[in-house]
Amino acid sequence: QVQLVESGGDSVQNGESLRLSCVVSGFKMRDYPIGWFRQVPGKERERVACSGADGTAYYHDPAKGRFTITRNNPANTLYLQMNDLRPEDPAVYHCATYTGWDSCLTADFGYRGQGTQVTVSP
């Protein structure tokens, strides 16, 4: 059974940083793209970043210049370092698995975790 468990979400102030983690089990993430998206209740899913099996990283507009996605394949863990958090960043952040690079870019996920809440105060 595939499970993804996110952690690291917190309530921070504008401009501060957070590091999110996602531990994957039941799935060898080393062979597949894996990424992050975020969602606010009542709004559409927003793509954040993708990490390819070859280590390639792609960032969507919300993440460019501020967030860094990394992966530790032996530990089956994905990370998202978020710097300079802003009032537009609060959301539930989910990690997700993808069958291919294109599906990662469109956040058409296979499996996802329950998410971790990020809150940013002025």
CSV table of C-alpha atoms in Angstrom, one decimal, residues 6-122:
chain,number,residue,atom,x,y,z
A,6,GLU,CA,3.8,15.1,5.0
A,7,SER,CA,5.2,17.1,8.0
A,8,GLY,CA,6.8,20.4,8.8
A,9,GLY,CA,3.8,22.7,8.3
A,10,ASP,CA,3.5,25.4,10.9
A,11,SER,CA,2.3,29.0,11.5
A,12,VAL,CA,5.0,31.5,10.7
A,13,GLN,CA,5.4,35.2,10.1
A,14,ASN,CA,5.8,36.9,6.8
A,15,GLY,CA,9.3,36.4,5.5
A,16,GLU,CA,10.2,33.4,7.5
A,17,SER,CA,11.1,29.9,6.3
A,18,LEU,CA,9.8,26.3,6.6
A,19,ARG,CA,11.0,23.0,5.5
A,20,LEU,CA,8.4,20.4,4.6
A,21,SER,CA,9.1,16.7,4.5
A,22,CYS,CA,7.2,13.8,2.8
A,23,VAL,CA,8.0,10.2,3.7
A,24,VAL,CA,6.9,7.7,1.1
A,25,SER,CA,6.3,4.0,1.7
A,26,GLY,CA,5.1,1.2,-0.5
A,27,PHE,CA,6.5,3.0,-3.5
A,28,LYS,CA,10.1,3.3,-4.8
A,29,MET,CA,10.2,7.0,-5.5
A,30,ARG,CA,13.7,6.8,-7.0
A,31,ASP,CA,12.2,5.7,-10.3
A,32,TYR,CA,9.5,8.3,-10.6
A,33,PRO,CA,8.8,12.0,-10.6
A,34,ILE,CA,7.4,13.3,-7.3
A,35,GLY,CA,6.3,16.7,-6.4
A,36,TRP,CA,4.3,19.2,-4.3
A,37,PHE,CA,1.1,21.0,-4.9
A,38,ARG,CA,-1.0,23.1,-2.5
A,39,GLN,CA,-4.6,23.7,-2.0
A,40,VAL,CA,-6.8,26.2,-0.2
A,41,PRO,CA,-10.4,25.0,0.6
A,42,GLY,CA,-12.8,26.1,-2.1
A,43,LYS,CA,-10.0,26.9,-4.6
A,44,GLU,CA,-8.3,24.8,-7.3
A,45,ARG,CA,-5.2,22.9,-6.7
A,46,GLU,CA,-2.0,25.0,-7.3
A,47,ARG,CA,1.1,23.4,-8.7
A,48,VAL,CA,4.3,24.1,-6.7
A,49,ALA,CA,7.3,22.0,-7.8
A,50,CYS,CA,8.4,18.7,-9.4
A,51,SER,CA,11.4,16.5,-8.9
A,52,GLY,CA,12.3,14.1,-11.7
A,53,ALA,CA,13.8,10.7,-11.2
A,54,ASP,CA,17.0,12.1,-12.7
A,55,GLY,CA,17.1,14.9,-10.2
A,56,THR,CA,15.7,17.5,-12.5
A,57,ALA,CA,13.7,20.2,-10.7
A,58,TYR,CA,10.9,22.3,-12.1
A,59,TYR,CA,9.2,25.2,-10.2
A,60,HIS,CA,5.9,26.7,-11.0
A,61,ASP,CA,5.4,30.4,-10.6
A,62,PRO,CA,4.5,30.4,-6.8
A,63,ALA,CA,7.8,28.7,-6.0
A,64,LYS,CA,10.3,30.3,-8.3
A,65,GLY,CA,13.2,31.9,-6.6
A,66,ARG,CA,11.9,31.1,-3.1
A,67,PHE,CA,11.3,27.3,-2.8
A,68,THR,CA,13.7,24.4,-3.3
A,69,ILE,CA,12.6,20.8,-3.9
A,70,THR,CA,15.0,18.0,-3.1
A,71,ARG,CA,14.8,14.3,-2.7
A,72,ASN,CA,16.6,11.6,-0.7
A,73,ASN,CA,15.9,8.4,-2.6
A,74,PRO,CA,17.5,6.0,-0.1
A,75,ALA,CA,15.3,7.4,2.6
A,76,ASN,CA,12.3,7.6,0.3
A,77,THR,CA,11.8,11.2,1.4
A,78,LEU,CA,10.9,14.4,-0.5
A,79,TYR,CA,11.6,17.9,0.9
A,80,LEU,CA,10.4,21.4,0.1
A,81,GLN,CA,12.5,24.3,1.5
A,82,MET,CA,10.3,27.4,1.5
A,83,ASN,CA,12.0,30.7,2.1
A,84,ASP,CA,10.5,34.2,2.3
A,85,LEU,CA,7.0,33.0,3.0
A,86,ARG,CA,4.3,35.4,2.0
A,87,PRO,CA,0.6,36.1,2.7
A,88,GLU,CA,-0.3,34.3,-0.5
A,89,ASP,CA,1.4,31.0,0.5
A,90,PRO,CA,-0.9,29.7,3.2
A,91,ALA,CA,-2.5,26.4,2.1
A,92,VAL,CA,-2.4,22.7,2.7
A,93,TYR,CA,0.7,21.4,1.0
A,94,HIS,CA,0.5,17.9,-0.4
A,95,CYS,CA,3.2,15.7,-1.8
A,96,ALA,CA,2.3,13.4,-4.6
A,97,THR,CA,3.6,10.7,-6.9
A,98,TYR,CA,3.4,10.8,-10.7
A,99,THR,CA,3.7,8.3,-13.5
A,100,GLY,CA,5.7,10.6,-15.7
A,101,TRP,CA,7.1,14.1,-16.0
A,102,ASP,CA,4.2,15.6,-17.9
A,103,SER,CA,1.8,14.4,-15.2
A,104,CYS,CA,4.0,16.0,-12.5
A,105,LEU,CA,3.9,19.4,-14.4
A,106,THR,CA,0.1,19.3,-14.5
A,107,ALA,CA,-0.2,17.9,-10.9
A,108,ASP,CA,-2.2,14.9,-12.3
A,109,PHE,CA,-1.1,12.7,-9.4
A,110,GLY,CA,-1.3,9.0,-8.7
A,111,TYR,CA,-1.1,9.0,-5.0
A,112,ARG,CA,-1.0,12.0,-2.6
A,113,GLY,CA,-0.7,12.5,1.1
A,114,GLN,CA,-3.1,14.2,3.5
A,115,GLY,CA,-1.1,17.3,3.5
A,116,THR,CA,0.5,19.6,6.0
A,117,GLN,CA,-0.9,23.1,6.9
A,118,VAL,CA,1.1,26.2,6.3
A,119,THR,CA,-0.1,29.5,7.8
A,120,VAL,CA,1.6,32.9,7.3
A,121,SER,CA,0.9,35.8,9.5
A,122,PRO,CA,1.5,39.4,8.5
